[in-house]
Coordinates of N, CA and C in Angstrom, one line a residue:
X1 N 0.9 -1.3 -0.2 CA 0.4 0.1 0.1 C 0.7 0.9 -0.6
X2 N 0.5 2.4 -1.1 CA 1.4 3.4 -1.0 C 1.1 4.6 0.3
X3 N 1.7 5.1 0.4 CA 2.2 5.8 1.3 C 0.5 6.8 1.3
X4 N -0.2 7.4 2.1 CA -1.8 7.9 1.9 C -2.5 7.7 0.7
X5 N -2.6 7.2 0.1 CA -3.1 6.5 -0.6 C -4.8 6.5 -1.2
X6 N -5.3 7.1 0.0 CA -6.5 7.7 0.1 C -6.8 8.8 0.0
X7 N -5.6 9.6 -0.3 CA -5.8 11.2 -0.8 C -5.3 11.4 -1.8
X8 N -5.8 12.9 -2.6 CA -5.6 13.3 -3.5 C -3.9 13.8 -3.4
X9 N -3.6 14.0 -4.8 CA -2.4 14.9 -4.3 C -1.9 16.2 -3.8
X10 N -3.6 17.0 -4.2 CA -3.7 18.2 -3.1 C -3.2 18.0 -1.8
X11 N -4.4 16.7 -1.5 CA -4.4 16.9 0.2 C -3.3 16.3 0.5
X12 N -2.1 15.3 -0.4 CA -0.7 14.7 0.3 C -0.1 16.1 0.5
X13 N -0.4 17.2 -0.2 CA 0.6 18.6 -0.3 C 0.3 19.0 1.0
X14 N -0.7 19.3 1.1 CA -1.3 19.8 2.3 C -1.2 19.1 3.6
X15 N -1.4 17.8 3.5 CA -0.7 17.1 4.8 C 0.9 17.0 5.1
X16 N 1.6 17.3 4.0 CA 3.0 17.4 4.4 C 3.1 18.6 5.0
X17 N 2.8 20.0 4.7 CA 2.9 21.3 5.1 C 2.4 20.9 6.3
X18 N 1.6 20.3 6.4 CA 0.9 20.4 7.9 C 1.8 19.1 9.1
X19 N 2.7 18.6 8.5 CA 3.5 17.9 9.1 C 4.7 19.0 9.8
X20 N 4.6 19.9 9.1 CA 5.9 20.8 9.4 C 5.7 21.8 10.1
X21 N 4.0 21.6 10.3 CA 3.6 22.5 11.1 C 3.1 24.1 11.0
X22 N 2.9 24.2 9.5 CA 2.1 25.1 9.0 C 1.1 25.4 9.2
X23 N 0.7 26.7 10.1 CA -0.6 26.8 10.4 C -1.6 27.2 9.2
X24 N -1.4 27.9 7.9 CA -2.1 27.8 7.0 C -2.6 26.1 6.3
X25 N -1.6 25.2 6.5 CA -2.0 24.0 6.2 C -3.0 23.3 7.3
X26 N -2.7 23.6 8.6 CA -3.8 22.9 9.6 C -4.8 23.7 9.5
X27 N -5.0 24.8 8.9 CA -6.4 25.6 9.0 C -7.3 25.0 7.5
X28 N -6.5 24.7 6.4 CA -6.7 24.0 5.4 C -7.6 22.3 5.7
X29 N -6.7 22.0 6.4 CA -7.1 20.5 6.8 C -8.2 20.5 7.9
X30 N -8.1 21.3 8.7 CA -9.7 21.4 9.7 C -10.4 21.4 9.0
X31 N -10.8 22.7 7.9 CA -11.9 23.1 7.3 C -12.2 22.2 6.4
X32 N -11.1 21.1 5.6 CA -11.6 20.6 4.6 C -12.0 19.3 5.2
X33 N -11.6 18.5 6.5 CA -11.8 17.2 7.1 C -13.1 17.5 8.1
X34 N -13.2 18.6 8.3 CA -14.2 18.7 9.5 C -15.6 17.7 9.7
X35 N -16.6 17.9 8.0 CA -17.4 17.1 8.3 C -17.1 16.0 8.5
X36 N -16.1 15.4 8.0 CA -16.0 14.0 8.2 C -15.5 13.6 9.6
X37 N -15.1 14.6 10.3 CA -14.5 14.2 11.6 C -15.8 14.4 12.7
X38 N -16.8 15.3 12.2 CA -18.3 15.7 12.7 C -19.2 14.6 12.6
X39 N -18.8 14.2 11.7 CA -19.9 12.8 11.2 C -19.4 11.8 12.1
X40 N -18.5 11.5 12.2 CA -17.6 10.3 12.9 C -18.2 10.4 14.6
X41 N -18.0 11.3 15.2 CA -18.1 12.3 16.6 C -19.5 12.0 16.7
X42 N -20.2 12.4 16.0 CA -22.1 12.4 16.0 C -22.6 11.0 16.4
X43 N -21.9 10.1 15.9 CA -22.3 8.8 16.0 C -21.8 8.3 17.1
X44 N -21.2 8.8 18.1 CA -20.6 8.8 19.4 C -21.4 9.6 20.6
X45 N -21.5 11.0 20.4 CA -21.9 11.9 21.1 C -23.3 12.8 20.4
X46 N -24.3 12.4 21.2 CA -25.2 13.0 20.4 C -25.5 14.9 20.6
X47 N -24.9 15.2 21.9 CA -24.7 16.9 21.9 C -23.9 17.1 21.1
X48 N -24.2 18.1 20.4 CA -23.6 19.2 19.1 C -22.0 19.9 19.9
X49 N -22.8 20.3 21.0 CA -21.1 20.8 21.6 C -20.3 19.9 22.0
X50 N -20.5 18.8 22.6 CA -20.1 18.1 22.8 C -18.5 17.7 22.1
X51 N -19.5 17.4 20.9 CA -18.9 16.8 19.5 C -18.1 17.8 19.0
X52 N -18.6 19.1 19.1 CA -17.5 20.1 18.2 C -15.9 19.8 19.2
X53 N -16.2 19.7 20.3 CA -15.3 19.8 21.5 C -14.5 18.6 21.4
X54 N -15.1 17.5 21.0 CA -13.9 16.5 20.2 C -13.3 16.6 19.2
X55 N -14.2 17.0 18.1 CA -13.5 17.5 16.8 C -12.1 18.4 17.0
X56 N -12.2 19.1 17.9 CA -11.4 20.3 18.1 C -10.4 19.8 18.9
X57 N -10.3 18.6 19.9 CA -9.3 18.1 20.4 C -8.7 17.2 19.6
X58 N -9.3 16.5 18.8 CA -8.8 15.2 17.9 C -7.9 15.8 16.7
X59 N -8.5 17.3 16.3 CA -7.4 17.8 15.1 C -6.1 18.4 15.9
X60 N -6.3 18.5 17.3 CA -5.1 19.0 18.0 C -3.9 17.8 18.1
X61 N -5.0 16.7 18.6 CA -3.7 15.7 18.6 C -3.2 15.2 17.2
X62 N -4.1 15.4 15.7 CA -3.7 15.3 14.5 C -2.5 16.0 14.1
X63 N -2.7 17.1 14.6 CA -1.9 18.5 14.3 C -0.5 17.8 15.3
X64 N -0.1 17.5 16.6 CA 0.7 17.0 17.2 C 1.6 15.8 16.8
X65 N 0.7 14.7 16.2 CA 1.3 13.1 16.0 C 1.4 13.0 14.5
X66 N 0.8 13.9 13.6 CA 1.4 14.1 12.3 C 2.8 14.0 11.8
X67 N 3.6 15.3 12.9 CA 5.2 15.2 12.4 C 5.9 14.1 12.6
X68 N 5.4 13.5 13.1 CA 6.4 12.3 14.0 C 5.9 11.4 13.4
X69 N 4.7 10.8 12.5 CA 3.9 9.6 11.9 C 3.9 9.9 10.4
X70 N 3.9 11.0 9.9 CA 3.4 11.3 8.8 C 3.8 10.1 7.6
X71 N 5.2 9.9 7.9 CA 5.9 9.0 6.7 C 5.0 7.6 6.9
X72 N 4.7 7.0 8.1 CA 4.1 5.7 8.1 C 2.7 5.8 7.8
X73 N 2.0 6.8 7.6 CA 0.6 6.7 7.3 C 0.1 6.2 6.2
X74 N -0.5 5.0 6.2 CA -0.3 4.6 4.7 C -1.9 4.7 4.6
X75 N -3.2 5.3 5.3 CA -4.2 5.7 4.9 C -4.8 6.9 5.9
X76 N -4.6 7.9 5.3 CA -5.1 9.3 6.3 C -6.5 9.3 6.7
X77 N -7.5 8.8 6.3 CA -8.9 8.8 6.8 C -8.8 7.7 7.8
X78 N -8.5 6.6 7.7 CA -8.0 5.5 8.4 C -7.5 6.1 9.6
X79 N -6.3 6.7 9.5 CA -5.9 7.1 10.6 C -6.4 7.7 11.7
X80 N -6.6 8.9 10.8 CA -7.9 10.1 11.7 C -9.0 9.3 12.1
X81 N -9.9 8.6 12.0 CA -10.4 7.9 11.9 C -10.3 7.4 13.2
X82 N -9.4 6.3 13.2 CA -9.3 5.8 14.4 C -9.0 6.8 15.3
X83 N -8.1 7.9 15.3 CA -7.6 9.3 16.0 C -9.1 9.2 17.2
X84 N -10.0 9.9 15.8 CA -11.2 10.5 16.4 C -12.4 9.7 17.1
X85 N -12.0 8.3 16.8 CA -13.3 7.7 17.6 C -12.5 7.0 19.0
X86 N -11.2 7.3 19.1 CA -10.8 6.6 20.3 C -10.8 8.1 21.5
X87 N -11.0 9.3 20.5 CA -11.1 10.7 21.4 C -12.5 10.8 21.9
X88 N -13.2 10.5 20.9 CA -14.6 10.5 21.2 C -15.0 9.4 22.2
X89 N -14.4 8.3 22.2 CA -14.6 7.2 23.5 C -13.7 8.0 25.0
X90 N -12.8 8.4 24.6 CA -12.5 9.4 25.9 C -13.0 10.0 26.4
X91 N -14.3 10.9 25.7 CA -14.9 11.5 25.9 C -15.7 11.1 26.8
X92 N -16.5 10.2 26.2 CA -17.3 9.1 26.7 C -17.5 8.9 27.9
X93 N -16.2 8.5 28.0 CA -15.7 7.9 29.6 C -16.2 9.2 30.7
X94 N -15.7 9.7 30.1 CA -15.5 10.8 31.0 C -17.1 11.4 31.5
X95 N -17.7 11.3 30.2 CA -19.2 11.8 30.6 C -20.4 10.9 30.8
X96 N -19.8 9.6 31.2 CA -20.6 8.7 31.0 C -21.3 8.0 32.0
X97 N -20.9 9.0 33.9 CA -21.4 9.3 34.7 C -23.0 9.8 34.5
X98 N -23.3 10.5 33.4 CA -24.3 11.5 33.1 C -25.4 10.6 32.0
X99 N -24.8 9.6 31.7 CA -25.2 8.6 30.5 C -25.9 7.4 30.8
X100 N -25.3 6.7 32.0 CA -25.9 5.3 32.4 C -27.0 5.5 33.2
X101 N -27.7 6.7 33.5 CA -29.2 6.9 33.9 C -30.3 7.3 33.2
X102 N -29.9 7.2 31.7 CA -31.2 7.6 30.7 C -32.0 6.6 30.4
X103 N -33.3 7.2 30.9 CA -34.6 6.4 30.6 C -35.0 6.1 29.2
X104 N -35.1 5.1 28.8 CA -35.9 4.7 27.5 C -37.0 5.7 27.4
X105 N -37.7 5.8 28.2 CA -39.2 6.4 27.8 C -39.2 7.9 27.7
X106 N -37.7 8.4 28.0 CA -38.0 9.9 27.9 C -37.1 9.9 26.5
X107 N -36.6 9.1 25.9 CA -35.7 9.3 24.9 C -36.5 9.2 23.9
X108 N -37.6 8.7 23.6 CA -38.3 8.2 22.2 C -39.4 9.0 22.2
X109 N -39.4 9.9 21.2 CA -40.3 10.7 21.2 C -41.4 10.2 20.1
X110 N -42.6 10.9 19.9 CA -43.5 10.1 18.6 C -43.0 10.7 17.2
X111 N -43.6 9.7 16.5 CA -42.8 10.0 15.2 C -43.9 10.6 14.3
X112 N -43.7 11.6 13.4 CA -44.6 12.0 12.3 C -43.9 12.3 11.4
X113 N -44.8 11.4 10.1 CA -43.6 11.3 8.7 C -44.3 12.2 7.7
X114 N -43.8 12.3 6.5 CA -44.6 13.0 5.2 C -45.1 11.8 4.5
X115 N -45.8 12.1 3.5 CA -46.3 11.0 2.6 C -45.6 10.2 2.0
X116 N -44.1 9.7 2.5 CA -43.3 8.7 2.1 C -44.1 7.5 2.3
X117 N -43.8 6.4 1.6 CA -44.7 5.4 1.5 C -43.4 4.5 0.9
X118 N -42.3 4.9 1.7 CA -40.9 3.7 1.2 C -40.7 2.8 2.5
X119 N -40.6 1.6 2.4 CA -40.4 0.5 3.3 C -38.9 0.6 3.6
X120 N -38.1 1.1 3.0 CA -36.7 1.6 3.1 C -36.5 2.7 4.2
X121 N -35.5 2.6 5.3 CA -35.1 3.5 5.7 C -33.7 4.3 5.2
X122 N -34.0 6.0 5.4 CA -32.6 6.5 4.8 C -31.8 6.5 6.2
X123 N -30.7 7.3 5.5 CA -29.4 6.8 6.4 C -29.7 7.9 7.4
X124 N -30.6 8.8 7.2 CA -30.9 9.8 8.2 C -31.6 9.8 9.4
X125 N -32.8 8.8 8.7 CA -34.0 8.2 9.7 C -33.7 7.2 10.8
X126 N -32.0 6.4 10.3 CA -31.5 5.6 10.9 C -30.8 6.0 12.2
X127 N -29.8 7.0 11.9 CA -29.2 7.9 12.7 C -30.0 8.8 13.8
X128 N -31.4 9.2 13.2 CA -32.4 9.7 14.0 C -33.0 8.6 15.0
X129 N -33.0 7.3 14.7 CA -33.3 6.1 15.6 C -32.4 5.8 16.5
X130 N -31.3 5.7 16.0 CA -30.2 5.6 16.7 C -29.6 6.4 18.0
X131 N -29.9 7.8 17.6 CA -29.9 9.2 18.9 C -30.7 8.6 19.7
X132 N -32.0 7.5 19.8 CA -32.8 7.8 20.4 C -32.5 6.6 21.7
X133 N -31.5 5.8 21.3 CA -30.9 4.5 22.1 C -30.1 5.6 23.2
X134 N -30.0 4.8 24.3 CA -29.2 5.2 25.5 C -27.8 5.4 25.0
X135 N -27.3 5.9 25.7 CA -25.5 6.6 24.9 C -24.6 5.4 25.0
X136 N -25.0 4.8 26.5 CA -23.9 3.8 26.1 C -24.3 2.6 25.3
X137 N -25.7 2.1 25.1 CA -26.0 1.3 23.8 C -25.5 1.7 22.6
X138 N -25.7 3.2 22.0 CA -25.3 3.6 20.8 C -24.1 3.4 20.9
X139 N -23.0 3.9 21.6 CA -21.6 3.8 21.4 C -21.2 2.2 21.5
X140 N -21.7 1.6 21.8 CA -20.9 0.1 22.1 C -21.9 -0.6 20.2
X141 N -23.0 -0.2 20.0 CA -23.6 -0.3 18.6 C -22.1 0.1 17.7
X142 N -22.1 1.4 17.4 CA -21.3 2.0 16.4 C -20.1 1.2 16.6
X143 N -19.3 1.1 18.1 CA -18.1 0.5 17.7 C -18.0 -1.0 17.4
X144 N -18.9 -2.0 17.6 CA -19.1 -2.9 17.2 C -19.5 -3.2 15.5
X145 N -20.7 -2.5 15.1 CA -21.3 -2.3 14.1 C -20.7 -2.1 13.2
X146 N -20.2 -0.5 13.6 CA -19.8 0.1 12.3 C -18.3 0.3 12.2
X147 N -17.8 0.1 13.4 CA -16.2 0.2 13.5 C -15.2 -0.9 13.4
X148 N -16.0 -2.1 13.4 CA -15.9 -3.5 14.0 C -14.9 -3.8 14.9
X149 N -15.3 -3.3 16.2 CA -14.3 -3.7 17.6 C -15.1 -4.9 17.8
X150 N -13.8 -5.7 18.4 CA -14.8 -6.7 19.5 C -15.2 -6.3 20.7
X151 N -16.1 -7.6 21.0 CA -16.3 -6.8 22.5 C -15.2 -7.0 23.4
X152 N -14.5 -7.4 23.3 CA -13.1 -7.5 24.3 C -12.4 -6.2 24.6
X153 N -12.6 -5.7 22.8 CA -11.7 -4.3 22.9 C -12.8 -3.2 23.6
X154 N -13.5 -3.5 22.9 CA -14.7 -2.5 23.2 C -14.7 -2.6 25.2
X155 N -14.8 -3.6 25.7 CA -14.7 -3.5 26.9 C -13.4 -3.0 27.7
X156 N -12.5 -3.5 26.8 CA -11.0 -2.1 27.8 C -11.4 -0.9 27.4
X157 N -12.1 -0.4 26.0 CA -11.8 1.3 25.9 C -13.2 1.7 26.7
X158 N -14.2 0.6 27.5 CA -15.3 1.9 28.1 C -15.1 1.0 29.6
X159 N -14.1 0.1 29.8 CA -13.9 -0.1 31.1 C -15.1 -0.8 31.8
X160 N -15.5 -1.8 30.8 CA -16.8 -2.7 31.0 C -16.3 -4.0 31.0
X161 N -17.1 -5.0 31.2 CA -16.8 -6.3 31.0 C -16.9 -6.4 29.6
X162 N -16.9 -7.2 29.2 CA -16.8 -7.8 27.5 C -18.2 -8.4 27.4
X163 N -18.8 -9.2 28.3 CA -20.1 -9.8 28.3 C -21.4 -8.4 28.6
X164 N -20.7 -7.6 29.1 CA -21.7 -6.3 29.1 C -22.1 -5.6 27.5
X165 N -21.2 -5.6 27.3 CA -20.9 -5.2 25.7 C -21.7 -5.8 25.1
X166 N -22.0 -7.3 25.4 CA -22.7 -7.8 24.1 C -24.0 -7.6 24.8
X167 N -24.2 -7.7 26.1 CA -25.6 -7.4 26.4 C -26.3 -6.1 25.9
X168 N -25.4 -5.2 25.7 CA -25.8 -3.9 25.1 C -26.2 -3.8 24.0
X169 N -25.3 -4.6 23.0 CA -25.2 -4.8 21.7 C -26.5 -5.2 21.3
X170 N -26.8 -6.4 22.1 CA -28.0 -7.0 21.7 C -29.4 -6.2 22.0
X171 N -29.4 -5.4 23.1 CA -30.3 -4.7 23.5 C -30.7 -3.3 22.6
X172 N -29.3 -2.9 22.1 CA -29.7 -1.9 20.8 C -30.4 -2.4 20.1
X173 N -29.7 -3.5 18.9 CA -29.9 -4.2 18.1 C -31.7 -4.3 18.2
X174 N -32.4 -5.0 19.3 CA -33.5 -5.1 19.5 C -34.4 -3.9 19.3
X175 N -34.1 -3.1 20.2 CA -34.4 -1.8 20.6 C -34.3 -0.8 19.1
X176 N -33.7 -1.1 18.4 CA -33.8 -0.7 16.8 C -34.7 -0.9 16.0
X177 N -34.7 -2.4 16.1 CA -35.9 -3.1 15.2 C -37.0 -2.7 15.8
X178 N -37.3 -2.4 16.9 CA -38.7 -2.2 17.5 C -39.0 -0.3 17.0
X179 N -38.0 0.3 16.8 CA -38.3 1.5 16.3 C -38.3 1.7 14.7
X180 N -37.5 0.8 14.2 CA -38.0 0.9 12.7 C -39.3 -0.1 12.5
X181 N -39.7 -0.8 13.5 CA -41.2 -1.6 13.0 C -42.0 -0.4 13.4
X182 N -41.9 0.2 14.8 CA -42.8 1.4 15.2 C -43.0 2.8 14.1
X183 N -41.8 3.0 13.7 CA -41.5 4.3 12.4 C -42.8 3.5 11.2
X184 N -42.6 2.4 10.8 CA -42.5 1.9 9.6 C -44.4 1.6 9.6
X185 N -44.6 1.4 10.4 CA -45.9 1.2 11.1 C -46.7 2.8 10.7
X186 N -46.2 3.3 11.4 CA -46.8 4.9 11.2 C -46.6 5.3 9.9
X187 N -45.7 5.3 9.0 CA -45.7 5.8 7.8 C -46.7 4.7 6.5
X188 N -47.0 3.6 7.0 CA -48.1 3.3 6.4 C -49.2 3.5 6.7

């Protein structure tokens, strides 16, 4: 695999300048990859203000680590994704005392949809449904189903037993199925 194989020549040039701590390159990289980073962060944290803080913190880490690791990075987006996910998990762990006691009854609003007769969920619909899960369930679902982490790895990240990770994932999937079925009944 080639160095920065997932980047255009322009992106590679900006990344190289960024590795030399060029402030203009850092600004470009931040603006260019902001949406990518925010999308990842919002899968783990539902509060936009906290997600923005994680994105900012992630870019600080990127700018600090890039000079040391730039020649070793094969996939910039993959490297950046892993760093952003880990930063999101760090914030989640810090804030988890606020998340463990969320009641499902408080998190599920009634749905109202327009005249869409589609049986398929759009990505936005699914993300909205995922935001209705308790935060811990949502994080475990994302880590396992989206990022591909094992339950043992998730347990280490979140400082919970792997068996709890499995149980929360099962509950998350079950609740998502219920929410999807409920929304489909409302649409029809």
